[in-house]
mmCIF file of C-alpha atoms in Angstrom:
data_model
loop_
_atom_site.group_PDB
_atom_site.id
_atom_site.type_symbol
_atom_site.label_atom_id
_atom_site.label_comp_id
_atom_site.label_asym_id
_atom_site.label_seq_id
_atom_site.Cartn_x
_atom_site.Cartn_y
_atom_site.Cartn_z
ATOM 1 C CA UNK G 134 -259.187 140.460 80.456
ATOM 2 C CA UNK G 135 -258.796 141.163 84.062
ATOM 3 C CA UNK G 136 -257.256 137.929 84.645
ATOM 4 C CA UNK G 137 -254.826 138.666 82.057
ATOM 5 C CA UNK G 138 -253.831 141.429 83.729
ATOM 6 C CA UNK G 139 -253.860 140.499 87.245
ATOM 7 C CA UNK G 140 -251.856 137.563 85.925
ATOM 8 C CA UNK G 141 -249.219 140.160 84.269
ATOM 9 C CA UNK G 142 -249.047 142.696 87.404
ATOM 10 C CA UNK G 143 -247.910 139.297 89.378
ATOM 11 C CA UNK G 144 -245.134 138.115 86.982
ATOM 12 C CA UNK G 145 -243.596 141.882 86.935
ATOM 13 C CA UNK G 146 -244.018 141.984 90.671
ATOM 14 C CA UNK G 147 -241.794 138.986 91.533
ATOM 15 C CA UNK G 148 -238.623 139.792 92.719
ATOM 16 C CA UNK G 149 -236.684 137.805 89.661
ATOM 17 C CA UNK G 150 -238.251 139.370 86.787
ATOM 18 C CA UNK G 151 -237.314 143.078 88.640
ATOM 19 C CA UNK G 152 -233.649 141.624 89.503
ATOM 20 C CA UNK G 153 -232.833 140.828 86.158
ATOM 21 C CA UNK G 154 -234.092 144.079 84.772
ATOM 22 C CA UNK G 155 -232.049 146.038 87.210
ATOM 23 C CA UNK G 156 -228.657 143.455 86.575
ATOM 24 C CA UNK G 157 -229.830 143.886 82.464
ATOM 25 C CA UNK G 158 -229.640 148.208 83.065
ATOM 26 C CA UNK G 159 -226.380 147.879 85.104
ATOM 27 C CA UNK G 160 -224.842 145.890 82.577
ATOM 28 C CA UNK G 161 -226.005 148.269 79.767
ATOM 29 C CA UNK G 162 -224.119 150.675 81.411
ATOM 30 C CA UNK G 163 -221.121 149.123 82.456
ATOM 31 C CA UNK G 164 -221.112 148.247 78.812
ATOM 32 C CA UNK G 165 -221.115 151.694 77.773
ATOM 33 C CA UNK G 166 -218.219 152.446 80.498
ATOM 34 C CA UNK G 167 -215.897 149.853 79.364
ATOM 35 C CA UNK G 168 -216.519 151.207 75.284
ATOM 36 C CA UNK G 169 -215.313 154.140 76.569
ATOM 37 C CA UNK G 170 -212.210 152.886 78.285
ATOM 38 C CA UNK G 171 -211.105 150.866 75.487
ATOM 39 C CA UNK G 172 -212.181 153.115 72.749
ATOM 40 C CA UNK G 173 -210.702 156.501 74.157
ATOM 41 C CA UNK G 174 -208.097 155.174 76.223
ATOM 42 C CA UNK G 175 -207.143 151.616 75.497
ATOM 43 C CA UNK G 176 -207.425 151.765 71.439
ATOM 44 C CA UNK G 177 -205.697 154.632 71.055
ATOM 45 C CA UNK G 178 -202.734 153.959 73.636
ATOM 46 C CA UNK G 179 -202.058 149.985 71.570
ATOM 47 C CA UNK G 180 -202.281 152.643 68.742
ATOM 48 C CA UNK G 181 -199.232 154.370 69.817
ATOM 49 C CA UNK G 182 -197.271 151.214 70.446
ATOM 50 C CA UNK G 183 -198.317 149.242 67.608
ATOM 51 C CA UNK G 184 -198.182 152.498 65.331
ATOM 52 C CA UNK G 185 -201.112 152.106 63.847
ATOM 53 C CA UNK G 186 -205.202 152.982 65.004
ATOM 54 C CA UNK G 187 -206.944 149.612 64.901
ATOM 55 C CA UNK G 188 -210.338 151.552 64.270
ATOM 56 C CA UNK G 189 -209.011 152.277 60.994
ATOM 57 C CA UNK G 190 -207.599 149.126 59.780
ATOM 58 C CA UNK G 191 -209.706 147.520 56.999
ATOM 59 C CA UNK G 192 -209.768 145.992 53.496
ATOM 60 C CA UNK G 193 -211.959 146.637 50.351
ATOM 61 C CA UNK G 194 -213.321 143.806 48.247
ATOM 62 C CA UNK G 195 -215.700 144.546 44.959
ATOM 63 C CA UNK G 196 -216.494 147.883 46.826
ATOM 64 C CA UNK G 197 -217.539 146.447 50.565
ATOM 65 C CA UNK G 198 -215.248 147.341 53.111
ATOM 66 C CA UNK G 199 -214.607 145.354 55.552
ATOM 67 C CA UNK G 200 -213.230 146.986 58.715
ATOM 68 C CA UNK G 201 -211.878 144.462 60.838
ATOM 69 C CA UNK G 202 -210.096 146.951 63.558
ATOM 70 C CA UNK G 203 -213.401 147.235 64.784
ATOM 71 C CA UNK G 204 -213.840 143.976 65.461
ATOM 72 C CA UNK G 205 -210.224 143.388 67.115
ATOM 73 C CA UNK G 206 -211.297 146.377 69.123
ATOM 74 C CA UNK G 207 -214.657 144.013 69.906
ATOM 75 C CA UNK G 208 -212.529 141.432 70.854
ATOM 76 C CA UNK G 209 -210.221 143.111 72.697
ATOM 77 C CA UNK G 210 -213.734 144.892 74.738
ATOM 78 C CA UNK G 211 -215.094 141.366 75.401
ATOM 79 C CA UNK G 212 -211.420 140.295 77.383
ATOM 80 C CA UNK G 213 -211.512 143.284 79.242
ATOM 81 C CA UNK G 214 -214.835 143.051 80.175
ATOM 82 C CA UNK G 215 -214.121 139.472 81.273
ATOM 83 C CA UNK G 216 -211.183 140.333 83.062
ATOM 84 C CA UNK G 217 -213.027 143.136 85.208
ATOM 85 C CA UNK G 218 -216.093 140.849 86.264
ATOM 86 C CA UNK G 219 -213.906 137.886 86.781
ATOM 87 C CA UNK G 220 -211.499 140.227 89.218
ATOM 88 C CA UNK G 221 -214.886 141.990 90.895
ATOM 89 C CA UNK G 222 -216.249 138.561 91.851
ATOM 90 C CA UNK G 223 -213.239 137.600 93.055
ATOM 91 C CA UNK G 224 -213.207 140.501 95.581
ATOM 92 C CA UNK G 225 -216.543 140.003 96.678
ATOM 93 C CA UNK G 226 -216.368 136.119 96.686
ATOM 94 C CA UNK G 227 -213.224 137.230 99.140
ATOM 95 C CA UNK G 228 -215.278 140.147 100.851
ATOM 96 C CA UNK G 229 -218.057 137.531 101.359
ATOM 97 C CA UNK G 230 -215.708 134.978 103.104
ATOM 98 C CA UNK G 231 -213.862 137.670 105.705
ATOM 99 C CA UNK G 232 -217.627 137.974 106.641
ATOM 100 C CA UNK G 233 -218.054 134.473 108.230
ATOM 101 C CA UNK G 234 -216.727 133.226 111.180
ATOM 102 C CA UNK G 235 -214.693 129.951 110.142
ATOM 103 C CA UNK G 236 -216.071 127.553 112.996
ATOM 104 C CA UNK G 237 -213.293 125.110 113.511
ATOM 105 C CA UNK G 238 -215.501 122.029 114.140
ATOM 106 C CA UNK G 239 -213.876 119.874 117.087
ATOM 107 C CA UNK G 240 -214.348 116.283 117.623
ATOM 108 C CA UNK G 241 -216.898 114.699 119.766
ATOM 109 C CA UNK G 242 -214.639 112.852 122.618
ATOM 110 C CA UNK G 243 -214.656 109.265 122.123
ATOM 111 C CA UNK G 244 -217.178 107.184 123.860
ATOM 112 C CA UNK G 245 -215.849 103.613 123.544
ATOM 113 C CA UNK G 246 -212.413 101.940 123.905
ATOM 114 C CA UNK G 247 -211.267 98.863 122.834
ATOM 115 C CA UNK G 248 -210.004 95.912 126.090
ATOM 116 C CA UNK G 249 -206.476 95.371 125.829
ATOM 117 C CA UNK G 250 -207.122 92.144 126.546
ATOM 118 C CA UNK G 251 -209.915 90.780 124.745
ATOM 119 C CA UNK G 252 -210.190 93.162 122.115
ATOM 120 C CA UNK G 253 -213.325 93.841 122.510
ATOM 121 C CA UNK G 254 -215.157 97.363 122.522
ATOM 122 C CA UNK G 255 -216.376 98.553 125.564
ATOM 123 C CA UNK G 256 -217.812 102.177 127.264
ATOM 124 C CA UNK G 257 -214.886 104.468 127.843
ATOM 125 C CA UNK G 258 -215.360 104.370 131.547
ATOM 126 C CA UNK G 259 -215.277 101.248 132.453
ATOM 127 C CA UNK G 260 -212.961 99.712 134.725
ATOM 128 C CA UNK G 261 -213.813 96.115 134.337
ATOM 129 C CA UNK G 262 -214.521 94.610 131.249
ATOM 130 C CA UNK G 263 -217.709 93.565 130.221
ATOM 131 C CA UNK G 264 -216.718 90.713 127.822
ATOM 132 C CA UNK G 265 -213.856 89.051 129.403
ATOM 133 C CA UNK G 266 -214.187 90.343 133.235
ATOM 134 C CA UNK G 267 -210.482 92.138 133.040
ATOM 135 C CA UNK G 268 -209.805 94.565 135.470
ATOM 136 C CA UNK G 269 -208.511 97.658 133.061
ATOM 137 C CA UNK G 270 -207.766 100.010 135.974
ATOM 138 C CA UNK G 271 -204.402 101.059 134.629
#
């Protein structure tokens, strides 16, 4: 039994399990922020230029209602959501980036040449080639 539970008290102690728990609360409550927007805010302002509260828009069928405003207003929570994380990566994908120095890489100088004569590929500083005895002092 003690196994059992030194083998538990690792798995919660490793950073993953506690990162995900902590990115699981955030999102719970950015959840809860972005209900709000849409339902006080955005719901009621498509309301105004549609004419109509999409919270109350359903149909009735043998007695079951069927309330299908709430699930345009699900819809419409799920593209906003998206369209929030998608623009906060973006700014720290960009915030990341402005924090590295872009190295501009430049090329090693050439060590070789090739003879004008012979063709033939030689060290860069040589003034007599090595294949065909040219003198390549220019």
């Amino acid at each position: 039994m003690k196994k059992i539970i030194a083998e538990f008290k690792e798995f919660i102690n490793r950073g993953s399990v506690v990162d995900m728990a902590v990115g699981i609360m955030i999102g719970a409550a950015f959840k809860a922020i972005v209900d709000a927007l849409v339902n006080n805010l955005i719901s009621p302002l498509i309301g105004i230029i549609v004419g109509q509260n999409f919270d109350s828009l359903s149909f009735t069928i043998n007695d079951a209602v069927f309330q299908y405003g709430a699930f345009i207003m699900a819809i419409l929570n799920f593209f906003i959501i998206a369209v929030v994380l998608f623009a906060l990566i973006k700014l720290l994908n960009t915030l990341h980036s402005l924090g590295k120095k872009k190295e501009v890489e430049t090329p090693a100088a050439p060590t070789t040449k090739i003879c004008p004569f012979c063709k033939s590929e030689i060290p860069v500083d040589a003034v007599r080639c090595a294949h065909c005895t040219s003198n390549l002092n220019d």
